[in-house]
PDB file of C-alpha atoms and ligand atoms in Angstrom:
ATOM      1  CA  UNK Y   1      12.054   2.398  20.778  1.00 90.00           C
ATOM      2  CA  UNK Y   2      11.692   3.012  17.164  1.00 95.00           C
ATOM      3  CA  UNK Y   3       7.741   3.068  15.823  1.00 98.00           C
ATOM      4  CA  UNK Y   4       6.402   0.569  13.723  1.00 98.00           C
ATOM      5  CA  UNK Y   5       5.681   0.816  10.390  1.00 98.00           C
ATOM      6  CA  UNK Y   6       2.323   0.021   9.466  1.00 98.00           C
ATOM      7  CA  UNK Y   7       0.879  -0.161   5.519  1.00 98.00           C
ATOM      8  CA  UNK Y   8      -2.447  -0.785   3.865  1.00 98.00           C
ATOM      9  CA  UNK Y   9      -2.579  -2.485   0.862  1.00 98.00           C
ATOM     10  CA  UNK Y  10      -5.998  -3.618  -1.207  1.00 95.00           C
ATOM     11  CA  UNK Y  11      -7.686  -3.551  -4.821  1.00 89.00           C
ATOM     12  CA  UNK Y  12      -9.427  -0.816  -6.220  1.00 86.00           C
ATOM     13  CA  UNK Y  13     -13.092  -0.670  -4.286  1.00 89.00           C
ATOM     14  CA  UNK Y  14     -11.898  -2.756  -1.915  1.00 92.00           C
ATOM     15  CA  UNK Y  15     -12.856  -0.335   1.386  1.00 93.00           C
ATOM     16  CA  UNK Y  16      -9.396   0.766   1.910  1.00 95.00           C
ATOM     17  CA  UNK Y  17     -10.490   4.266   2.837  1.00 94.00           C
ATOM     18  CA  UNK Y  18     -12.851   3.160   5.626  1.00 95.00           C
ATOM     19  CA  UNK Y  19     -10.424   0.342   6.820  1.00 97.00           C
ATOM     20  CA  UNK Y  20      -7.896   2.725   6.847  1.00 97.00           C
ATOM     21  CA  UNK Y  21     -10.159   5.605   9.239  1.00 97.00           C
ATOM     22  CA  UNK Y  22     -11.141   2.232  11.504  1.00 97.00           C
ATOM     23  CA  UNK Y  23      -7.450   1.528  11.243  1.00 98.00           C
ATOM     24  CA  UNK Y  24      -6.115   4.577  12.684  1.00 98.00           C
ATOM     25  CA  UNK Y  25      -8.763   4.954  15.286  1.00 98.00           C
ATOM     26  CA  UNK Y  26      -8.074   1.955  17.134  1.00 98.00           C
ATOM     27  CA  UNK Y  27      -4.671   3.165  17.271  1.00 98.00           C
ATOM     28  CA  UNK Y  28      -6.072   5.947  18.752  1.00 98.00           C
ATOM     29  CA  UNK Y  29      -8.145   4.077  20.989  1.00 98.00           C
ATOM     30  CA  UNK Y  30      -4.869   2.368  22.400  1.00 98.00           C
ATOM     31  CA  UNK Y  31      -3.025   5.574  22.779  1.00 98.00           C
ATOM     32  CA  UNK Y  32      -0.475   4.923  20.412  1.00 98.00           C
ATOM     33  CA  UNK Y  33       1.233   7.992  18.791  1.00 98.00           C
ATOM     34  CA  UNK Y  34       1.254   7.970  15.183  1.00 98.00           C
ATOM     35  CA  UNK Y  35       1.079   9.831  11.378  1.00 98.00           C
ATOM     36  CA  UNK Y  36      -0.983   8.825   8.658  1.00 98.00           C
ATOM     37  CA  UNK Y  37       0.220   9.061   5.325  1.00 98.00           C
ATOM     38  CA  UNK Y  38      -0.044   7.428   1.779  1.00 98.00           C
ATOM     39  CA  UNK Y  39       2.152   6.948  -0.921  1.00 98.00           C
ATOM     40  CA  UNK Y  40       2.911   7.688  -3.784  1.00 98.00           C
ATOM     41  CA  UNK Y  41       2.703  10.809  -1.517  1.00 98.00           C
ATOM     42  CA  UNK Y  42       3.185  12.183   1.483  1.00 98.00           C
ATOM     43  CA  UNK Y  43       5.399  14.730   1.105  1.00 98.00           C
ATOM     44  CA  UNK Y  44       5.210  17.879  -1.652  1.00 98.00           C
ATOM     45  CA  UNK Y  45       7.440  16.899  -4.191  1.00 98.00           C
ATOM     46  CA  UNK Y  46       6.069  12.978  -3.783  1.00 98.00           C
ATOM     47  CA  UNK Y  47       2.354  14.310  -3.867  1.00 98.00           C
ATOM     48  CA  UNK Y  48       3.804  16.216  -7.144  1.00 98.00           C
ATOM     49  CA  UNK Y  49       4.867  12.626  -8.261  1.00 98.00           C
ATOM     50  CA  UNK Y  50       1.642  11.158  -7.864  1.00 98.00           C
ATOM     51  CA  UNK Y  51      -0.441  13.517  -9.898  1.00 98.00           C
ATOM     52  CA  UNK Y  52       1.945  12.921 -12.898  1.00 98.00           C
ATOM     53  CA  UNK Y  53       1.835   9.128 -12.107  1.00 98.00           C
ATOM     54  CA  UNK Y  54      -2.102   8.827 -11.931  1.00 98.00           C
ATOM     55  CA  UNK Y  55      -2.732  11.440 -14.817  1.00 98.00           C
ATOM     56  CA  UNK Y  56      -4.186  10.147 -18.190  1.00 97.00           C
ATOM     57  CA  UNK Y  57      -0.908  10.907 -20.610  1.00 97.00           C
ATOM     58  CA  UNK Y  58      -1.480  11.250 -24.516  1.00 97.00           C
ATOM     59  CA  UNK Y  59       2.050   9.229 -24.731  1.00 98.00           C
ATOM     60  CA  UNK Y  60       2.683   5.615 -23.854  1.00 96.00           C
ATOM     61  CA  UNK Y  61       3.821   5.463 -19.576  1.00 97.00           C
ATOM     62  CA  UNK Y  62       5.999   2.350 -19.759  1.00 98.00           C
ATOM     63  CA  UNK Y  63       6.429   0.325 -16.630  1.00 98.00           C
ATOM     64  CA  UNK Y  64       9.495   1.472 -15.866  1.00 98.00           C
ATOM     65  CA  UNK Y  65       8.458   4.717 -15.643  1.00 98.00           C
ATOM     66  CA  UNK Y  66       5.989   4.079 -13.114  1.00 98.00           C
ATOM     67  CA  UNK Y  67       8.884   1.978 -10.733  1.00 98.00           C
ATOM     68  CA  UNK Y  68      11.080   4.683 -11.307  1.00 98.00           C
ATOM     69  CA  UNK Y  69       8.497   7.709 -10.554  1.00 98.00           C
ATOM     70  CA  UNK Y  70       6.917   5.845  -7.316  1.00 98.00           C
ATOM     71  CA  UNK Y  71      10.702   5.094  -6.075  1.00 98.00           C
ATOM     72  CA  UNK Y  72      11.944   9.009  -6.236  1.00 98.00           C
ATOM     73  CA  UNK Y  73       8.595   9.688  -4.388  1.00 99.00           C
ATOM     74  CA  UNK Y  74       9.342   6.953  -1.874  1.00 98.00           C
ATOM     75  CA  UNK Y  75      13.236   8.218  -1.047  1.00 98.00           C
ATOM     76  CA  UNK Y  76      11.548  11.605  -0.748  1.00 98.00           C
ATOM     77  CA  UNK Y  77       8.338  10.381   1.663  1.00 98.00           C
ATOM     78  CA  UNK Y  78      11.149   8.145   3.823  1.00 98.00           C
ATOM     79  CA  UNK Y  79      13.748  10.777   4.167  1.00 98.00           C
ATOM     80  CA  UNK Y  80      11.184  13.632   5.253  1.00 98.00           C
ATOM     81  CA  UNK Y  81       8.535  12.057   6.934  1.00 98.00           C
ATOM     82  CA  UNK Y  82       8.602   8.016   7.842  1.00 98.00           C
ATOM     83  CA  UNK Y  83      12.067   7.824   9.265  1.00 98.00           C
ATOM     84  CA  UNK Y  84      12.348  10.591  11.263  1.00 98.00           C
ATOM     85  CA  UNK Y  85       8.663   9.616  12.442  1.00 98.00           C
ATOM     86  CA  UNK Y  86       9.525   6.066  13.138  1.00 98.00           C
ATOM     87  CA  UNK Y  87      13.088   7.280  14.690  1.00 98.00           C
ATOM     88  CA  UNK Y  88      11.179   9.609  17.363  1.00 98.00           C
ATOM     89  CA  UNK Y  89       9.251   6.711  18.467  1.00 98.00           C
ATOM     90  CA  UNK Y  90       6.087   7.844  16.081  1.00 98.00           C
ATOM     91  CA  UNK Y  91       4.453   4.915  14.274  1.00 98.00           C
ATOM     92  CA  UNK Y  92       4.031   5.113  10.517  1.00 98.00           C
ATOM     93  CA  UNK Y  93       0.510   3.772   9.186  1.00 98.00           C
ATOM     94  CA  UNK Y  94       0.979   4.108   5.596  1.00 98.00           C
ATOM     95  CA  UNK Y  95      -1.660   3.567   2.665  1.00 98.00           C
ATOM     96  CA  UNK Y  96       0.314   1.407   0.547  1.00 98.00           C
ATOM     97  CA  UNK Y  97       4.343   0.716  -0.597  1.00 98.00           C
ATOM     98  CA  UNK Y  98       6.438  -0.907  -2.020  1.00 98.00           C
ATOM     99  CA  UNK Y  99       3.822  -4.207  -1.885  1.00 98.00           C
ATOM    100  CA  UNK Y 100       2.559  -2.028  -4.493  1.00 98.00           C
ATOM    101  CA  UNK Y 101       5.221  -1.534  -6.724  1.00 98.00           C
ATOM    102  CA  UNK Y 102       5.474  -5.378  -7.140  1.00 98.00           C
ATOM    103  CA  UNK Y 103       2.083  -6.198  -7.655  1.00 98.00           C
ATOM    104  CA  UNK Y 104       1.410  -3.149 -10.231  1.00 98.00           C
ATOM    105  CA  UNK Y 105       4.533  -2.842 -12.103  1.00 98.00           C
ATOM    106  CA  UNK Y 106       5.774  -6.433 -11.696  1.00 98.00           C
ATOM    107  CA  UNK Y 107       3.033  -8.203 -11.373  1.00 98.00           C
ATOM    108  CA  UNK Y 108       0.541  -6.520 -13.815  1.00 98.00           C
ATOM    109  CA  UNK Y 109       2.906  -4.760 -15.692  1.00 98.00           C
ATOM    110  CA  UNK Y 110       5.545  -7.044 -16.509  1.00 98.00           C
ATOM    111  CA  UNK Y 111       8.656  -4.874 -15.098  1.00 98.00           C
ATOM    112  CA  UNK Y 112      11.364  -7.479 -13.598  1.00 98.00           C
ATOM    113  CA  UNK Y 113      10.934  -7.927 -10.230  1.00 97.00           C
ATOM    114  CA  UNK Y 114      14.823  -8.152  -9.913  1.00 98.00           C
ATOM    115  CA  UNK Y 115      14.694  -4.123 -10.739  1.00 98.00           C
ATOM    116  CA  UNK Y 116      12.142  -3.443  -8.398  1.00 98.00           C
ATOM    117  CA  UNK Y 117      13.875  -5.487  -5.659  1.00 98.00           C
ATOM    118  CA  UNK Y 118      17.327  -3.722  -6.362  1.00 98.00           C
ATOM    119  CA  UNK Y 119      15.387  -0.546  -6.273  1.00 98.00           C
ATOM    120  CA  UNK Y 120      13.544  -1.262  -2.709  1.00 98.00           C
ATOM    121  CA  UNK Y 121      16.780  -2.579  -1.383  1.00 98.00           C
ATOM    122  CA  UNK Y 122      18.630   0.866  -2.375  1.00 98.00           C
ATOM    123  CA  UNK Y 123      16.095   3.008  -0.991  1.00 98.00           C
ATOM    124  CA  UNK Y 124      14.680   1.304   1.687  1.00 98.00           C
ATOM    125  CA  UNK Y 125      18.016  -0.535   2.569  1.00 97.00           C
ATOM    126  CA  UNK Y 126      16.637  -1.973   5.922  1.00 94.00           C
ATOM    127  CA  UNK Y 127      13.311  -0.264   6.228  1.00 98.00           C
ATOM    128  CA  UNK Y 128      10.447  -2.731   5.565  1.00 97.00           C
ATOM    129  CA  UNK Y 129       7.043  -2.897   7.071  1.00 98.00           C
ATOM    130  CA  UNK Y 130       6.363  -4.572  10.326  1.00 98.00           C
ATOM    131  CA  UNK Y 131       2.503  -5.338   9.272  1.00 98.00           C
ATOM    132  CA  UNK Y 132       0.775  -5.116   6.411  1.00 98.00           C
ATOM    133  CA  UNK Y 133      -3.120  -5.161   5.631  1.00 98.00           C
ATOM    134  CA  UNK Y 134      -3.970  -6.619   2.529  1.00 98.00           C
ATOM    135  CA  UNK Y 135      -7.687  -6.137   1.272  1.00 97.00           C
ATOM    136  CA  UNK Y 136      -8.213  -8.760  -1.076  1.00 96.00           C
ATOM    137  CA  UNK Y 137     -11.151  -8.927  -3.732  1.00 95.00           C
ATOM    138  CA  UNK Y 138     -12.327 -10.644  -6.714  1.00 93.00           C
ATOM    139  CA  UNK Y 139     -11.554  -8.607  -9.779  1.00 89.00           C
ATOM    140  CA  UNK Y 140     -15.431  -8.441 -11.161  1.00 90.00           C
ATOM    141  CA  UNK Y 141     -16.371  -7.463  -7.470  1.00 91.00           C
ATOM    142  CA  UNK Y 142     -13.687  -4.511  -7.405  1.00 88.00           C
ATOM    143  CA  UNK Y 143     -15.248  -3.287 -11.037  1.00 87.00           C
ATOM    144  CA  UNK Y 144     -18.530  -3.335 -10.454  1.00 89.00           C
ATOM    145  CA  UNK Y 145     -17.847  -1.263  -6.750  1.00 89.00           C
ATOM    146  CA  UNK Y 146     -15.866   1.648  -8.922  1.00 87.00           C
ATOM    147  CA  UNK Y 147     -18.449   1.422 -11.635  1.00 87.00           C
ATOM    148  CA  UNK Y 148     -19.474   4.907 -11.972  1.00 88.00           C
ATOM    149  CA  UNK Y 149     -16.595   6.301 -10.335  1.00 89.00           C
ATOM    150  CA  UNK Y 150     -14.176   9.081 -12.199  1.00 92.00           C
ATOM    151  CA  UNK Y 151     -11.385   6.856 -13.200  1.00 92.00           C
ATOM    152  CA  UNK Y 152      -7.475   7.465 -12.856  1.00 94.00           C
ATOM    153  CA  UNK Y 153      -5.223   6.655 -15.262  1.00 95.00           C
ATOM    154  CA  UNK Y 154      -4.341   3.325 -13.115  1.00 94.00           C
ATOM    155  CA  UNK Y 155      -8.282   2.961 -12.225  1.00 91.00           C
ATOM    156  CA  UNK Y 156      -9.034   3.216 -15.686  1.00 91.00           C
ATOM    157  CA  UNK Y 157      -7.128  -0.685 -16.113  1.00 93.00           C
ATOM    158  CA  UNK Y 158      -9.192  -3.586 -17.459  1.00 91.00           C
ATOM    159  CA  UNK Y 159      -9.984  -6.335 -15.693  1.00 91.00           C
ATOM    160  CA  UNK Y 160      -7.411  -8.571 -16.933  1.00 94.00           C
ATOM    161  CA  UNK Y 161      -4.544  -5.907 -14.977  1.00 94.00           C
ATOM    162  CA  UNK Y 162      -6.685  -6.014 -11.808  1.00 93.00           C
ATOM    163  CA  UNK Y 163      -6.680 -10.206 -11.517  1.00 95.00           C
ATOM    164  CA  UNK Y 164      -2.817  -9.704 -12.521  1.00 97.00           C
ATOM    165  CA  UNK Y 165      -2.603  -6.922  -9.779  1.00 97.00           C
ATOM    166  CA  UNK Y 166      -4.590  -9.456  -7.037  1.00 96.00           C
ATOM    167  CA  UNK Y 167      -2.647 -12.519  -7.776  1.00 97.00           C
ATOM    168  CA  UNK Y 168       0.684  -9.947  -7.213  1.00 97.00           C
ATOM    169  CA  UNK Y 169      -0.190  -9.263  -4.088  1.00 97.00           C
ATOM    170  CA  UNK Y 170      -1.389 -12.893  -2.896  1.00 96.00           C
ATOM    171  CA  UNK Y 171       2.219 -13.837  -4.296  1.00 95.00           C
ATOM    172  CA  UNK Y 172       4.180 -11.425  -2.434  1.00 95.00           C
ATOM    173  CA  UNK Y 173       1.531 -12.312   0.877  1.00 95.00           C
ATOM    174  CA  UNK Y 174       2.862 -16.267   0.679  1.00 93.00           C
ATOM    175  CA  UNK Y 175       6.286 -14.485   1.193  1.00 90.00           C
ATOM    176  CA  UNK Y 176       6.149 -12.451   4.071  1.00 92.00           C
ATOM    177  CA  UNK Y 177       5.248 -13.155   7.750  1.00 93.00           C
ATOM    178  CA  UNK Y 178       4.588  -9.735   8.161  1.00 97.00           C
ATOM    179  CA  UNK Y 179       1.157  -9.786   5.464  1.00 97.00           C
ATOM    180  CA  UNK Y 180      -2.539 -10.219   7.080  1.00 97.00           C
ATOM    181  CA  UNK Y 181      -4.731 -10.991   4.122  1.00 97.00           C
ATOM    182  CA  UNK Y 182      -8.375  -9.732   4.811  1.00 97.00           C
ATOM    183  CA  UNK Y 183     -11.359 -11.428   2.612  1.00 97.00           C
ATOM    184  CA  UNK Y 184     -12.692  -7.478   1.666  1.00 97.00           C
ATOM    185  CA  UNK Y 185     -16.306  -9.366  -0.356  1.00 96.00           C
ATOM    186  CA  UNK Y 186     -17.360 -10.140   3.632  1.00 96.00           C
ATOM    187  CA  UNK Y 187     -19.594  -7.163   5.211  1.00 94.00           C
ATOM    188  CA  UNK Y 188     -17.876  -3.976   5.912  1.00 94.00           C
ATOM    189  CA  UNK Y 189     -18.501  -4.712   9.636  1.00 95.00           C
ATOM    190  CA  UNK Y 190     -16.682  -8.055   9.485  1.00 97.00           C
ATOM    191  CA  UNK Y 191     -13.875  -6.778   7.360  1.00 97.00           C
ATOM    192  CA  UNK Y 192     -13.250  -4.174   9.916  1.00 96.00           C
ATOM    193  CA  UNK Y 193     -13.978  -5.857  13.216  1.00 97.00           C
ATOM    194  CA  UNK Y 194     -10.985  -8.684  11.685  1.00 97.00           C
ATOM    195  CA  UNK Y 195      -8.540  -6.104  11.418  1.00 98.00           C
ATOM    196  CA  UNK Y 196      -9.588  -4.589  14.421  1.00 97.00           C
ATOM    197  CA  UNK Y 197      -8.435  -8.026  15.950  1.00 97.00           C
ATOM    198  CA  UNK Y 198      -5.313  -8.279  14.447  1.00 97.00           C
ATOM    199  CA  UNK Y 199      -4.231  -4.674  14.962  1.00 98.00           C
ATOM    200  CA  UNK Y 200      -4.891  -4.952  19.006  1.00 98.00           C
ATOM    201  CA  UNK Y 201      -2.607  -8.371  19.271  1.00 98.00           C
ATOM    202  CA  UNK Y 202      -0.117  -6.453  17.286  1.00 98.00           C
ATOM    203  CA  UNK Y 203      -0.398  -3.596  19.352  1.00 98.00           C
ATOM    204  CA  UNK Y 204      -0.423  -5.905  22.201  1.00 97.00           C
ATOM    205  CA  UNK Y 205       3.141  -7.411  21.320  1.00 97.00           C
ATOM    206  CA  UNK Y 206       4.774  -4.335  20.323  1.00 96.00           C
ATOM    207  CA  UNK Y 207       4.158  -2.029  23.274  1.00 88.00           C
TER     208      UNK Y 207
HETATM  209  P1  TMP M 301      -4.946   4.740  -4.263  1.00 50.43           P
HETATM  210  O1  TMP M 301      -4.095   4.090  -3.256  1.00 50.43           O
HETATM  211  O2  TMP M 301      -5.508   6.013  -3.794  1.00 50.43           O
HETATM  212  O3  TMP M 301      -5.905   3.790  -4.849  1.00 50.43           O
HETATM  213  O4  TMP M 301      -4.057   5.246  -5.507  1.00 50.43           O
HETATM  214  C1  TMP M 301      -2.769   4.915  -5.740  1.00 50.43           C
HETATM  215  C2  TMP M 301      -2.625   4.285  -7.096  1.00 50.43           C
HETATM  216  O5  TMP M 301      -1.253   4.157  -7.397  1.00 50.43           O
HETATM  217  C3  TMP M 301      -3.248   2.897  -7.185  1.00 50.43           C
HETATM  218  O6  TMP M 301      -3.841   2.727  -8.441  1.00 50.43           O
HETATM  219  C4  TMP M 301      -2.037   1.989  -7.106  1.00 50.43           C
HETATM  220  C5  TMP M 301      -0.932   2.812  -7.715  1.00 50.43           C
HETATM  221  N1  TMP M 301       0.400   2.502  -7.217  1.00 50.43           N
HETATM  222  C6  TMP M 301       1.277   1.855  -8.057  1.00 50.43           C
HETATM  223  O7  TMP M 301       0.922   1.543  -9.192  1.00 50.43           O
HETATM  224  N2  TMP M 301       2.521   1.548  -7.582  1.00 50.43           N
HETATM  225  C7  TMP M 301       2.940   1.886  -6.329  1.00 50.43           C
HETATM  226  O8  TMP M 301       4.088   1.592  -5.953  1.00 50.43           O
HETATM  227  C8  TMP M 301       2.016   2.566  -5.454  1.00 50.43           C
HETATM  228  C9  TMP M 301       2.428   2.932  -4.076  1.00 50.43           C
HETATM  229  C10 TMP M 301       0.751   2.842  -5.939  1.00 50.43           C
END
């Protein structure tokens, strides 16, 4: 049976790190065989990708730029790594994808989501997640958890992106069965023992 295809999603400061270590050990917990990975990145040339992509650039990174350089990272991460993983049987729990691309560059950004969708269909052509987290958090919340942090070149946003970036990702959650929104401003403990929950059902129903 082919793995399932797991991805993390969240604002900046939202936990997703921890959620994402909780994540993967209750997958251990249940036995279930599995990578971890991240995108962009994941494999060398993607992980190449994402250092130009999240570098502070003298010139002006247009939107399109950013769809286009997360997309050649994403053929490269599903060719080498998720679907021979999720062909063997391995599942795939994946810190963010394409959820991404919409709320960032279409959402925030302003890049026609009819590109990015023509670009998701080409590349993922019937690859899609089969649950995704989503850590959601009010924009002041996520700025004032990074405050102090060294900033990327996407960290480095105002606030104004951020809300654009949330209310992306809320969007593209009303769309798709597969989304489980998580309210990230609760305790860690609650945030995590909630996915915790949802991850065993779906583990439950899928082995
Ligand atoms: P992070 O997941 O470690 O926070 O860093 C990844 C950054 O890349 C984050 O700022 C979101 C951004 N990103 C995009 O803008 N578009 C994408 O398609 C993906 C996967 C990530």
């Amino acid at each position: 049976m082919r793995g399932r295809f797991i991805t993390l999603e969240g604002v900046e400061g939202s936990g997703k790190t921890t959620n994402l270590e909780y994540l993967c050990e209750t997958l251990k917990e249940k036995n279930v065989s599995f990578i971890k990975t991240r995108e962009p990145g994941g494999t060398e040339l993607a992980e190449a990708i994402r250092e130009a992509m999240l570098a502070k650039w003298q010139e002006e990174i247009t939107g399109l730029t950013e769809v286009l350089l997360v997309f050649a990272a994403r053929e490269q991460h599903l060719k080498n790594v998720i679907r021979p993983n999720l062909e063997r049987g391995t599942w795939v729990v994946c810190d963010r994808f394409t959820d991404a691309t919409f709320a960032y560059q279409g959402e925030a950004r302003g890049v026609d989501t009819e590109i990015i969708e023509r670009l998701e269909q080409w590349v993922q052509v019937d690859l899609y997640p089969d649950l995704t987290f989503f850590l959601d958090l009010p924009p002041e919340e996520s700025e004032s958890r990074i405050a102090g942090r060294e900033k990327d070149r996407m960290e480095s946003e105002n606030r104004d992106f951020f809300q654009k970036v949330r209310s992306g990702y809320i969007r593209r959650a009303k769309g798709h069965k597969r989304y489980c929104i998580l309210d990230a401003s609760r305790p860690l403990e609650e945030v995590v023992s909630d996915l915790r929950h949802q991850l065993l059902n779906f583990v439950q129903e899928n082995s």
